[in-house]
mmCIF file of C-alpha atoms in Angstrom:
data_model
loop_
_atom_site.group_PDB
_atom_site.id
_atom_site.type_symbol
_atom_site.label_atom_id
_atom_site.label_comp_id
_atom_site.label_asym_id
_atom_site.label_seq_id
_atom_site.Cartn_x
_atom_site.Cartn_y
_atom_site.Cartn_z
ATOM 1 C CA UNK A 1 -59.871 47.700 21.449
ATOM 2 C CA UNK A 2 -56.979 47.356 18.981
ATOM 3 C CA UNK A 3 -57.329 44.465 16.381
ATOM 4 C CA UNK A 4 -54.957 41.479 17.076
ATOM 5 C CA UNK A 5 -51.858 41.539 14.869
ATOM 6 C CA UNK A 6 -52.569 39.610 11.580
ATOM 7 C CA UNK A 7 -49.531 37.403 12.272
ATOM 8 C CA UNK A 8 -51.158 35.800 15.234
ATOM 9 C CA UNK A 9 -53.112 32.462 14.603
ATOM 10 C CA UNK A 10 -51.427 32.325 11.117
ATOM 11 C CA UNK A 11 -49.164 29.385 10.159
ATOM 12 C CA UNK A 12 -45.564 29.811 10.637
ATOM 13 C CA UNK A 13 -43.656 30.836 7.515
ATOM 14 C CA UNK A 14 -41.689 28.127 5.608
ATOM 15 C CA UNK A 15 -38.505 29.699 6.869
ATOM 16 C CA UNK A 16 -39.498 29.686 10.472
ATOM 17 C CA UNK A 17 -40.617 26.163 10.073
ATOM 18 C CA UNK A 18 -37.249 25.120 8.596
ATOM 19 C CA UNK A 19 -35.380 27.006 11.383
ATOM 20 C CA UNK A 20 -37.247 25.218 14.036
ATOM 21 C CA UNK A 21 -36.808 21.791 12.276
ATOM 22 C CA UNK A 22 -32.941 21.983 11.557
ATOM 23 C CA UNK A 23 -31.837 22.092 15.139
ATOM 24 C CA UNK A 24 -33.069 18.557 15.660
ATOM 25 C CA UNK A 25 -30.330 17.429 13.146
ATOM 26 C CA UNK A 26 -26.535 17.673 13.664
ATOM 27 C CA UNK A 27 -24.730 17.951 10.445
ATOM 28 C CA UNK A 28 -21.728 16.321 12.160
ATOM 29 C CA UNK A 29 -23.553 13.290 12.885
ATOM 30 C CA UNK A 30 -22.496 9.825 11.273
ATOM 31 C CA UNK A 31 -25.521 9.915 8.996
ATOM 32 C CA UNK A 32 -24.759 13.391 7.418
ATOM 33 C CA UNK A 33 -20.997 12.731 7.165
ATOM 34 C CA UNK A 34 -21.492 9.795 5.182
ATOM 35 C CA UNK A 35 -24.055 11.468 3.114
ATOM 36 C CA UNK A 36 -21.755 14.348 2.137
ATOM 37 C CA UNK A 37 -18.862 12.046 1.141
ATOM 38 C CA UNK A 38 -19.364 9.264 -1.365
ATOM 39 C CA UNK A 39 -16.366 7.213 -0.055
ATOM 40 C CA UNK A 40 -18.708 6.242 2.860
ATOM 41 C CA UNK A 41 -21.707 5.184 0.785
ATOM 42 C CA UNK A 42 -22.700 1.667 0.855
ATOM 43 C CA UNK A 43 -20.656 -0.541 -1.432
ATOM 44 C CA UNK A 44 -23.934 -1.720 -3.408
ATOM 45 C CA UNK A 45 -24.743 2.012 -4.054
ATOM 46 C CA UNK A 46 -21.381 3.019 -5.414
ATOM 47 C CA UNK A 47 -20.775 -0.187 -7.453
ATOM 48 C CA UNK A 48 -24.281 -0.408 -9.053
ATOM 49 C CA UNK A 49 -22.880 0.984 -12.445
ATOM 50 C CA UNK A 50 -19.901 -1.401 -12.009
ATOM 51 C CA UNK A 51 -22.345 -4.325 -11.682
ATOM 52 C CA UNK A 52 -24.133 -3.268 -14.859
ATOM 53 C CA UNK A 53 -20.787 -3.124 -16.669
ATOM 54 C CA UNK A 54 -19.799 -6.529 -15.306
ATOM 55 C CA UNK A 55 -23.019 -7.904 -16.819
ATOM 56 C CA UNK A 56 -21.991 -6.484 -20.168
ATOM 57 C CA UNK A 57 -18.423 -7.953 -19.943
ATOM 58 C CA UNK A 58 -19.928 -11.169 -18.892
ATOM 59 C CA UNK A 59 -22.107 -11.500 -21.954
ATOM 60 C CA UNK A 60 -19.137 -10.798 -24.170
ATOM 61 C CA UNK A 61 -17.017 -13.385 -22.313
ATOM 62 C CA UNK A 62 -19.960 -15.822 -22.078
ATOM 63 C CA UNK A 63 -19.394 -16.283 -18.350
ATOM 64 C CA UNK A 64 -20.521 -14.446 -15.214
ATOM 65 C CA UNK A 65 -17.263 -15.572 -13.620
ATOM 66 C CA UNK A 66 -14.818 -14.536 -16.397
ATOM 67 C CA UNK A 67 -12.607 -12.658 -13.564
ATOM 68 C CA UNK A 68 -11.738 -16.259 -12.238
ATOM 69 C CA UNK A 69 -9.303 -16.643 -14.957
ATOM 70 C CA UNK A 70 -7.434 -13.504 -14.211
ATOM 71 C CA UNK A 71 -5.160 -14.958 -11.607
ATOM 72 C CA UNK A 72 -5.164 -18.706 -12.391
ATOM 73 C CA UNK A 73 -3.177 -19.552 -9.174
ATOM 74 C CA UNK A 74 -5.619 -17.693 -6.844
ATOM 75 C CA UNK A 75 -9.116 -19.089 -6.096
ATOM 76 C CA UNK A 76 -11.942 -17.261 -7.905
ATOM 77 C CA UNK A 77 -9.075 -15.143 -9.440
ATOM 78 C CA UNK A 78 -8.957 -13.396 -5.964
ATOM 79 C CA UNK A 79 -12.463 -11.656 -6.286
ATOM 80 C CA UNK A 80 -13.865 -13.090 -3.149
ATOM 81 C CA UNK A 81 -12.848 -15.625 -0.230
ATOM 82 C CA UNK A 82 -9.249 -16.270 -1.372
ATOM 83 C CA UNK A 83 -6.969 -17.713 1.189
ATOM 84 C CA UNK A 84 -4.360 -15.098 2.349
ATOM 85 C CA UNK A 85 -1.739 -17.598 3.337
ATOM 86 C CA UNK A 86 -1.866 -19.386 -0.019
ATOM 87 C CA UNK A 87 -1.100 -16.170 -1.868
ATOM 88 C CA UNK A 88 1.709 -15.134 0.779
ATOM 89 C CA UNK A 89 3.276 -18.351 0.398
ATOM 90 C CA UNK A 90 4.034 -17.623 -3.360
ATOM 91 C CA UNK A 91 5.797 -14.368 -2.418
ATOM 92 C CA UNK A 92 9.591 -14.497 -1.865
ATOM 93 C CA UNK A 93 10.576 -14.293 2.139
ATOM 94 C CA UNK A 94 12.563 -11.224 1.192
ATOM 95 C CA UNK A 95 9.371 -9.244 0.803
ATOM 96 C CA UNK A 96 7.043 -10.386 3.511
ATOM 97 C CA UNK A 97 6.821 -10.342 7.251
ATOM 98 C CA UNK A 98 7.047 -13.440 9.489
ATOM 99 C CA UNK A 99 3.592 -14.943 9.338
ATOM 100 C CA UNK A 100 2.038 -17.907 11.100
ATOM 101 C CA UNK A 101 -1.194 -19.504 9.890
ATOM 102 C CA UNK A 102 -3.586 -20.810 12.737
ATOM 103 C CA UNK A 103 -6.407 -23.186 12.178
ATOM 104 C CA UNK A 104 -9.676 -22.800 14.088
ATOM 105 C CA UNK A 105 -9.089 -26.140 15.866
ATOM 106 C CA UNK A 106 -5.536 -25.349 17.051
ATOM 107 C CA UNK A 107 -4.973 -25.408 20.827
ATOM 108 C CA UNK A 108 -4.009 -21.998 22.275
ATOM 109 C CA UNK A 109 -0.877 -23.500 23.977
ATOM 110 C CA UNK A 110 0.251 -24.826 20.697
ATOM 111 C CA UNK A 111 -0.262 -21.335 19.103
ATOM 112 C CA UNK A 112 1.617 -19.618 21.840
ATOM 113 C CA UNK A 113 4.438 -22.068 21.514
ATOM 114 C CA UNK A 114 4.513 -21.579 17.649
ATOM 115 C CA UNK A 115 4.693 -17.692 18.312
ATOM 116 C CA UNK A 116 7.667 -18.251 20.391
ATOM 117 C CA UNK A 117 9.383 -20.661 18.143
ATOM 118 C CA UNK A 118 8.998 -18.178 15.156
ATOM 119 C CA UNK A 119 10.365 -15.531 17.358
ATOM 120 C CA UNK A 120 7.303 -13.246 16.929
ATOM 121 C CA UNK A 121 7.320 -10.476 19.395
ATOM 122 C CA UNK A 122 4.379 -8.372 20.557
ATOM 123 C CA UNK A 123 2.692 -6.396 19.236
ATOM 124 C CA UNK A 124 1.478 -8.516 16.417
ATOM 125 C CA UNK A 125 -1.278 -8.370 13.725
ATOM 126 C CA UNK A 126 -4.138 -10.938 13.679
ATOM 127 C CA UNK A 127 -6.397 -11.322 10.717
ATOM 128 C CA UNK A 128 -8.832 -13.951 9.216
ATOM 129 C CA UNK A 129 -7.243 -16.122 6.569
ATOM 130 C CA UNK A 130 -10.278 -15.307 4.515
ATOM 131 C CA UNK A 131 -11.842 -11.846 5.074
ATOM 132 C CA UNK A 132 -12.181 -8.338 3.598
ATOM 133 C CA UNK A 133 -12.651 -4.699 4.488
ATOM 134 C CA UNK A 134 -10.860 -4.912 7.747
ATOM 135 C CA UNK A 135 -13.194 -7.745 9.119
ATOM 136 C CA UNK A 136 -11.560 -8.778 12.567
ATOM 137 C CA UNK A 137 -8.138 -7.306 11.641
ATOM 138 C CA UNK A 138 -6.654 -6.452 15.081
ATOM 139 C CA UNK A 139 -3.410 -5.378 16.735
ATOM 140 C CA UNK A 140 -2.413 -7.666 19.424
ATOM 141 C CA UNK A 141 -0.480 -6.135 22.148
ATOM 142 C CA UNK A 142 -0.069 -8.990 24.701
ATOM 143 C CA UNK A 143 -0.274 -12.710 24.776
ATOM 144 C CA UNK A 144 -3.636 -12.332 26.671
ATOM 145 C CA UNK A 145 -4.987 -10.377 23.744
ATOM 146 C CA UNK A 146 -3.897 -13.345 21.548
ATOM 147 C CA UNK A 147 -5.734 -15.815 23.746
ATOM 148 C CA UNK A 148 -8.951 -13.736 23.540
ATOM 149 C CA UNK A 149 -8.708 -13.392 19.596
ATOM 150 C CA UNK A 150 -8.219 -17.037 19.447
ATOM 151 C CA UNK A 151 -11.130 -17.949 21.653
ATOM 152 C CA UNK A 152 -13.457 -15.459 19.583
ATOM 153 C CA UNK A 153 -12.280 -16.321 16.235
ATOM 154 C CA UNK A 154 -14.819 -18.306 14.031
ATOM 155 C CA UNK A 155 -12.315 -19.294 11.547
ATOM 156 C CA UNK A 156 -8.743 -19.968 10.517
ATOM 157 C CA UNK A 157 -6.581 -16.858 10.835
ATOM 158 C CA UNK A 158 -2.905 -15.416 10.436
ATOM 159 C CA UNK A 159 -0.597 -13.949 12.947
ATOM 160 C CA UNK A 160 1.904 -11.481 11.509
ATOM 161 C CA UNK A 161 5.016 -9.639 12.981
ATOM 162 C CA UNK A 162 3.869 -5.940 13.395
ATOM 163 C CA UNK A 163 5.833 -3.993 10.619
ATOM 164 C CA UNK A 164 6.507 -0.552 12.218
ATOM 165 C CA UNK A 165 7.616 1.192 9.099
ATOM 166 C CA UNK A 166 6.422 4.828 8.436
ATOM 167 C CA UNK A 167 5.119 4.421 4.822
ATOM 168 C CA UNK A 168 2.139 2.233 4.103
ATOM 169 C CA UNK A 169 1.007 1.983 0.520
ATOM 170 C CA UNK A 170 -1.326 0.071 -1.777
ATOM 171 C CA UNK A 171 0.254 -0.501 -5.320
ATOM 172 C CA UNK A 172 -2.018 -1.721 -7.959
ATOM 173 C CA UNK A 173 -0.059 -3.730 -10.477
ATOM 174 C CA UNK A 174 -1.070 -5.805 -13.566
ATOM 175 C CA UNK A 175 0.615 -7.457 -16.471
ATOM 176 C CA UNK A 176 -0.374 -9.224 -19.665
ATOM 177 C CA UNK A 177 -0.242 -13.098 -19.578
ATOM 178 C CA UNK A 178 0.971 -12.889 -23.192
ATOM 179 C CA UNK A 179 4.869 -12.904 -23.137
ATOM 180 C CA UNK A 180 6.694 -10.065 -24.872
ATOM 181 C CA UNK A 181 8.917 -10.742 -27.918
ATOM 182 C CA UNK A 182 11.951 -10.116 -25.938
ATOM 183 C CA UNK A 183 10.842 -12.403 -23.010
ATOM 184 C CA UNK A 184 10.810 -9.460 -20.519
ATOM 185 C CA UNK A 185 8.276 -9.046 -17.955
ATOM 186 C CA UNK A 186 6.630 -5.721 -18.398
ATOM 187 C CA UNK A 187 3.820 -4.771 -15.978
ATOM 188 C CA UNK A 188 1.852 -1.600 -15.260
ATOM 189 C CA UNK A 189 1.471 0.257 -11.976
ATOM 190 C CA UNK A 190 -2.049 2.068 -12.288
ATOM 191 C CA UNK A 191 -2.630 3.237 -8.849
ATOM 192 C CA UNK A 192 -0.791 3.954 -5.638
ATOM 193 C CA UNK A 193 -2.553 5.097 -2.478
ATOM 194 C CA UNK A 194 -0.832 6.290 0.674
ATOM 195 C CA UNK A 195 -2.472 5.321 3.986
ATOM 196 C CA UNK A 196 -2.686 7.965 6.705
ATOM 197 C CA UNK A 197 -3.643 6.467 10.070
ATOM 198 C CA UNK A 198 -6.315 8.014 12.245
ATOM 199 C CA UNK A 199 -4.900 10.434 14.674
ATOM 200 C CA UNK A 200 -5.591 13.460 16.783
ATOM 201 C CA UNK A 201 -3.278 16.237 17.754
ATOM 202 C CA UNK A 202 -3.338 17.791 21.228
ATOM 203 C CA UNK A 203 -3.494 21.514 21.828
ATOM 204 C CA UNK A 204 -3.292 21.544 25.623
ATOM 205 C CA UNK A 205 -7.008 22.868 26.027
ATOM 206 C CA UNK A 206 -9.344 19.962 24.604
ATOM 207 C CA UNK A 207 -9.622 16.623 25.997
ATOM 208 C CA UNK A 208 -9.342 13.368 23.825
ATOM 209 C CA UNK A 209 -13.128 13.013 23.497
ATOM 210 C CA UNK A 210 -13.295 16.627 22.219
ATOM 211 C CA UNK A 211 -10.622 16.231 19.849
ATOM 212 C CA UNK A 212 -12.201 13.187 18.505
ATOM 213 C CA UNK A 213 -15.540 15.180 18.033
ATOM 214 C CA UNK A 214 -13.661 17.637 15.954
ATOM 215 C CA UNK A 215 -12.566 14.872 13.392
ATOM 216 C CA UNK A 216 -15.277 13.618 11.109
ATOM 217 C CA UNK A 217 -13.275 10.218 10.383
ATOM 218 C CA UNK A 218 -12.960 9.746 14.156
ATOM 219 C CA UNK A 219 -16.640 10.318 14.759
ATOM 220 C CA UNK A 220 -17.502 7.512 12.392
ATOM 221 C CA UNK A 221 -15.349 5.215 14.602
ATOM 222 C CA UNK A 222 -16.766 6.514 17.834
ATOM 223 C CA UNK A 223 -18.076 3.224 19.287
ATOM 224 C CA UNK A 224 -14.813 1.494 18.633
ATOM 225 C CA UNK A 225 -12.797 4.370 20.108
ATOM 226 C CA UNK A 226 -15.196 4.483 23.227
ATOM 227 C CA UNK A 227 -14.452 0.947 23.869
ATOM 228 C CA UNK A 228 -10.674 1.428 23.490
ATOM 229 C CA UNK A 229 -10.138 4.830 24.925
ATOM 230 C CA UNK A 230 -13.305 5.661 26.933
ATOM 231 C CA UNK A 231 -11.255 5.485 30.207
ATOM 232 C CA UNK A 232 -8.922 8.319 28.865
ATOM 233 C CA UNK A 233 -11.601 10.423 27.155
ATOM 234 C CA UNK A 234 -11.048 13.229 29.653
ATOM 235 C CA UNK A 235 -7.284 13.197 29.462
ATOM 236 C CA UNK A 236 -5.945 16.571 27.954
ATOM 237 C CA UNK A 237 -3.033 15.771 25.387
ATOM 238 C CA UNK A 238 -0.118 18.130 25.608
ATOM 239 C CA UNK A 239 0.186 20.676 22.719
ATOM 240 C CA UNK A 240 1.691 19.103 19.579
ATOM 241 C CA UNK A 241 1.194 15.560 21.108
ATOM 242 C CA UNK A 242 -0.002 13.042 18.475
ATOM 243 C CA UNK A 243 -2.112 10.109 19.321
ATOM 244 C CA UNK A 244 -2.788 7.422 16.869
ATOM 245 C CA UNK A 245 -6.251 6.222 17.532
ATOM 246 C CA UNK A 246 -6.190 3.269 14.951
ATOM 247 C CA UNK A 247 -2.952 1.663 13.683
ATOM 248 C CA UNK A 248 -4.654 -0.515 11.008
ATOM 249 C CA UNK A 249 -4.357 0.790 7.501
ATOM 250 C CA UNK A 250 -7.932 0.067 6.500
ATOM 251 C CA UNK A 251 -10.435 2.534 5.236
ATOM 252 C CA UNK A 252 -13.302 1.002 7.225
ATOM 253 C CA UNK A 253 -11.396 1.667 10.468
ATOM 254 C CA UNK A 254 -10.824 5.440 9.626
ATOM 255 C CA UNK A 255 -7.604 5.307 7.788
ATOM 256 C CA UNK A 256 -7.430 8.213 5.244
ATOM 257 C CA UNK A 257 -6.470 7.169 1.537
ATOM 258 C CA UNK A 258 -4.367 9.653 -0.251
ATOM 259 C CA UNK A 259 -3.774 9.707 -3.923
ATOM 260 C CA UNK A 260 -0.003 8.995 -4.459
ATOM 261 C CA UNK A 261 0.058 8.179 -8.146
ATOM 262 C CA UNK A 262 2.829 10.865 -8.325
ATOM 263 C CA UNK A 263 5.188 8.112 -7.094
ATOM 264 C CA UNK A 264 4.758 5.962 -10.212
ATOM 265 C CA UNK A 265 7.843 5.706 -12.274
ATOM 266 C CA UNK A 266 9.445 3.163 -14.662
ATOM 267 C CA UNK A 267 12.037 2.538 -11.821
ATOM 268 C CA UNK A 268 9.194 1.462 -9.603
ATOM 269 C CA UNK A 269 7.536 -0.573 -12.094
ATOM 270 C CA UNK A 270 10.799 -2.487 -12.667
ATOM 271 C CA UNK A 271 10.766 -3.183 -8.934
ATOM 272 C CA UNK A 272 7.336 -4.783 -9.043
ATOM 273 C CA UNK A 273 8.183 -6.702 -12.134
ATOM 274 C CA UNK A 274 10.997 -8.298 -10.190
ATOM 275 C CA UNK A 275 8.511 -9.004 -7.173
ATOM 276 C CA UNK A 276 5.848 -10.359 -9.456
ATOM 277 C CA UNK A 277 7.658 -12.329 -11.875
ATOM 278 C CA UNK A 278 8.173 -15.461 -9.558
ATOM 279 C CA UNK A 279 4.490 -15.441 -8.485
ATOM 280 C CA UNK A 280 3.280 -18.058 -10.942
ATOM 281 C CA UNK A 281 -0.247 -17.223 -11.931
ATOM 282 C CA UNK A 282 -0.564 -13.826 -10.736
ATOM 283 C CA UNK A 283 -1.519 -11.081 -13.261
ATOM 284 C CA UNK A 284 -3.800 -8.634 -11.528
ATOM 285 C CA UNK A 285 -4.097 -7.013 -8.045
ATOM 286 C CA UNK A 286 -2.905 -4.762 -5.441
ATOM 287 C CA UNK A 287 0.102 -5.089 -3.014
ATOM 288 C CA UNK A 288 -0.644 -3.850 0.501
ATOM 289 C CA UNK A 289 2.722 -3.167 1.960
ATOM 290 C CA UNK A 290 4.786 -1.038 4.403
ATOM 291 C CA UNK A 291 8.304 0.330 3.785
ATOM 292 C CA UNK A 292 10.883 2.688 5.322
ATOM 293 C CA UNK A 293 10.952 5.434 2.760
ATOM 294 C CA UNK A 294 10.243 6.361 -0.865
ATOM 295 C CA UNK A 295 13.911 6.039 -1.627
ATOM 296 C CA UNK A 296 13.893 2.389 -0.334
ATOM 297 C CA UNK A 297 10.896 1.711 -2.370
ATOM 298 C CA UNK A 298 12.427 2.667 -5.461
ATOM 299 C CA UNK A 299 15.351 0.597 -4.755
ATOM 300 C CA UNK A 300 13.159 -2.458 -3.795
ATOM 301 C CA UNK A 301 14.654 -2.414 -0.132
ATOM 302 C CA UNK A 302 12.860 -2.802 3.134
ATOM 303 C CA UNK A 303 9.572 -3.597 1.531
ATOM 304 C CA UNK A 304 7.110 -5.752 3.582
ATOM 305 C CA UNK A 305 4.062 -6.990 1.676
ATOM 306 C CA UNK A 306 1.257 -7.589 4.140
ATOM 307 C CA UNK A 307 -1.204 -8.931 1.728
ATOM 308 C CA UNK A 308 -1.616 -9.419 -1.969
ATOM 309 C CA UNK A 309 -5.315 -9.070 -3.190
ATOM 310 C CA UNK A 310 -6.586 -10.270 -6.696
ATOM 311 C CA UNK A 311 -9.418 -9.617 -8.771
ATOM 312 C CA UNK A 312 -11.397 -7.965 -6.041
ATOM 313 C CA UNK A 313 -8.755 -5.437 -5.315
ATOM 314 C CA UNK A 314 -9.574 -1.710 -5.837
ATOM 315 C CA UNK A 315 -7.477 1.078 -7.307
ATOM 316 C CA UNK A 316 -7.689 2.804 -3.773
ATOM 317 C CA UNK A 317 -6.425 6.227 -4.535
ATOM 318 C CA UNK A 318 -10.009 6.996 -5.764
ATOM 319 C CA UNK A 319 -10.929 7.432 -2.001
ATOM 320 C CA UNK A 320 -8.811 10.412 -1.633
ATOM 321 C CA UNK A 321 -10.879 13.028 0.061
ATOM 322 C CA UNK A 322 -12.561 15.190 -2.642
ATOM 323 C CA UNK A 323 -11.986 12.703 -5.364
ATOM 324 C CA UNK A 324 -14.878 12.942 -7.846
ATOM 325 C CA UNK A 325 -17.227 9.913 -7.867
ATOM 326 C CA UNK A 326 -17.264 10.436 -11.736
ATOM 327 C CA UNK A 327 -13.401 10.254 -11.955
ATOM 328 C CA UNK A 328 -13.620 7.266 -9.644
ATOM 329 C CA UNK A 329 -15.957 5.677 -12.124
ATOM 330 C CA UNK A 330 -13.583 6.201 -14.952
ATOM 331 C CA UNK A 331 -10.803 4.489 -13.017
ATOM 332 C CA UNK A 332 -12.916 1.568 -12.030
ATOM 333 C CA UNK A 333 -14.330 1.167 -15.498
ATOM 334 C CA UNK A 334 -10.783 1.225 -16.714
ATOM 335 C CA UNK A 335 -9.706 -1.630 -14.337
ATOM 336 C CA UNK A 336 -12.504 -3.838 -15.011
ATOM 337 C CA UNK A 337 -11.810 -3.593 -18.655
ATOM 338 C CA UNK A 338 -8.126 -4.491 -17.936
ATOM 339 C CA UNK A 339 -9.534 -7.420 -15.682
ATOM 340 C CA UNK A 340 -11.683 -8.680 -18.602
ATOM 341 C CA UNK A 341 -8.671 -8.360 -21.206
ATOM 342 C CA UNK A 342 -6.438 -10.557 -18.798
ATOM 343 C CA UNK A 343 -8.981 -12.972 -17.937
ATOM 344 C CA UNK A 344 -9.832 -13.475 -21.766
ATOM 345 C CA UNK A 345 -6.087 -13.769 -22.557
ATOM 346 C CA UNK A 346 -5.734 -16.447 -19.905
ATOM 347 C CA UNK A 347 -8.754 -18.256 -21.105
ATOM 348 C CA UNK A 348 -7.545 -18.296 -24.695
ATOM 349 C CA UNK A 349 -4.384 -20.075 -23.257
ATOM 350 C CA UNK A 350 -6.445 -22.671 -21.704
ATOM 351 C CA UNK A 351 -7.502 -21.437 -18.373
ATOM 352 C CA UNK A 352 -11.191 -22.411 -17.537
ATOM 353 C CA UNK A 353 -13.601 -19.948 -16.115
ATOM 354 C CA UNK A 354 -15.307 -21.088 -12.716
ATOM 355 C CA UNK A 355 -18.647 -22.723 -13.348
ATOM 356 C CA UNK A 356 -21.920 -21.846 -11.752
ATOM 357 C CA UNK A 357 -21.824 -25.027 -9.656
ATOM 358 C CA UNK A 358 -18.219 -24.405 -8.518
ATOM 359 C CA UNK A 359 -19.266 -20.785 -7.503
ATOM 360 C CA UNK A 360 -22.199 -22.042 -5.511
ATOM 361 C CA UNK A 361 -20.076 -24.724 -3.668
ATOM 362 C CA UNK A 362 -17.483 -21.966 -3.085
ATOM 363 C CA UNK A 363 -20.096 -19.626 -1.490
ATOM 364 C CA UNK A 364 -21.467 -22.284 0.595
ATOM 365 C CA UNK A 365 -18.063 -23.111 1.836
ATOM 366 C CA UNK A 366 -17.299 -19.544 2.662
ATOM 367 C CA UNK A 367 -20.617 -19.194 4.642
ATOM 368 C CA UNK A 368 -19.897 -22.305 6.572
ATOM 369 C CA UNK A 369 -16.544 -20.903 7.558
ATOM 370 C CA UNK A 370 -17.902 -17.602 8.923
ATOM 371 C CA UNK A 371 -20.429 -19.602 11.023
ATOM 372 C CA UNK A 372 -18.223 -22.197 12.256
#
């Protein structure tokens, strides 16, 4: 009898074990997509070095809440929980869409009447008056959607006209509180991000579900896309047909953020000096806007500011696909140093820092608002 092969009864090699193990994992799964792209990592993980730097700046400023002095006219300086309507009210009507503030207690019949009186037409945008990272920002297609949004809203919210301009940008702007010797405003545009909405493009062969599964950003939005488009998943778009899956320009909803710093020019800085000068108590933040073209942007025409974010704003071009996390840290550290310098300058001019007691009261009020 021939002896059995020596490979029989021996443990599988390391390579065979790995090959048998790997098929259990899909590298196009949400977990691995997030793992491979730092832009999707949890906020606390990405910002841990920034937290350490914040502590160092706090020691120098002798206040954990030095940032609250950056924008004296915005609660907490705009780091967290600021009222969107309070900030929008400070911006010239020339540069913002029609906006209606709705309290949580308002009756829906009153809201619908106000929408009509303001001559707002569908679609509309609804968003919480206090909120961040795309929380409950929705496109309202019909009055029935508005009724549903109102009934499910736990807090005050805004209704804005939907601005259907092709170019959506986030423009980070800051200026010194110290007046120049010539009395002229002179700010700095330090970041421009261009937002590219989540879309799929038909090829005449694949259905909507298959096209979504070929797009990593779309895969991360799969639960929301199933809820919205599940009834159309087996439709096959025509060759070249583009379907916009999400029309909200927020990174957490699948929008791609592109580095558009090449648009920064002295001409554009003068435009935002003109927009910012009348906003008393604003020195540091990011304008989120839509406009018709780059030419109109430089001319200061057809600019619609959707939001102005304060101390908590990010120079969002760092989320450009492939942007190095080490480059991102250099950008973030620079902006936090600017935030510190502006806050200190305002403090020297008599602006008080938020106290620990005020911070606790504010946090409790914010939590009550979310649970209401």
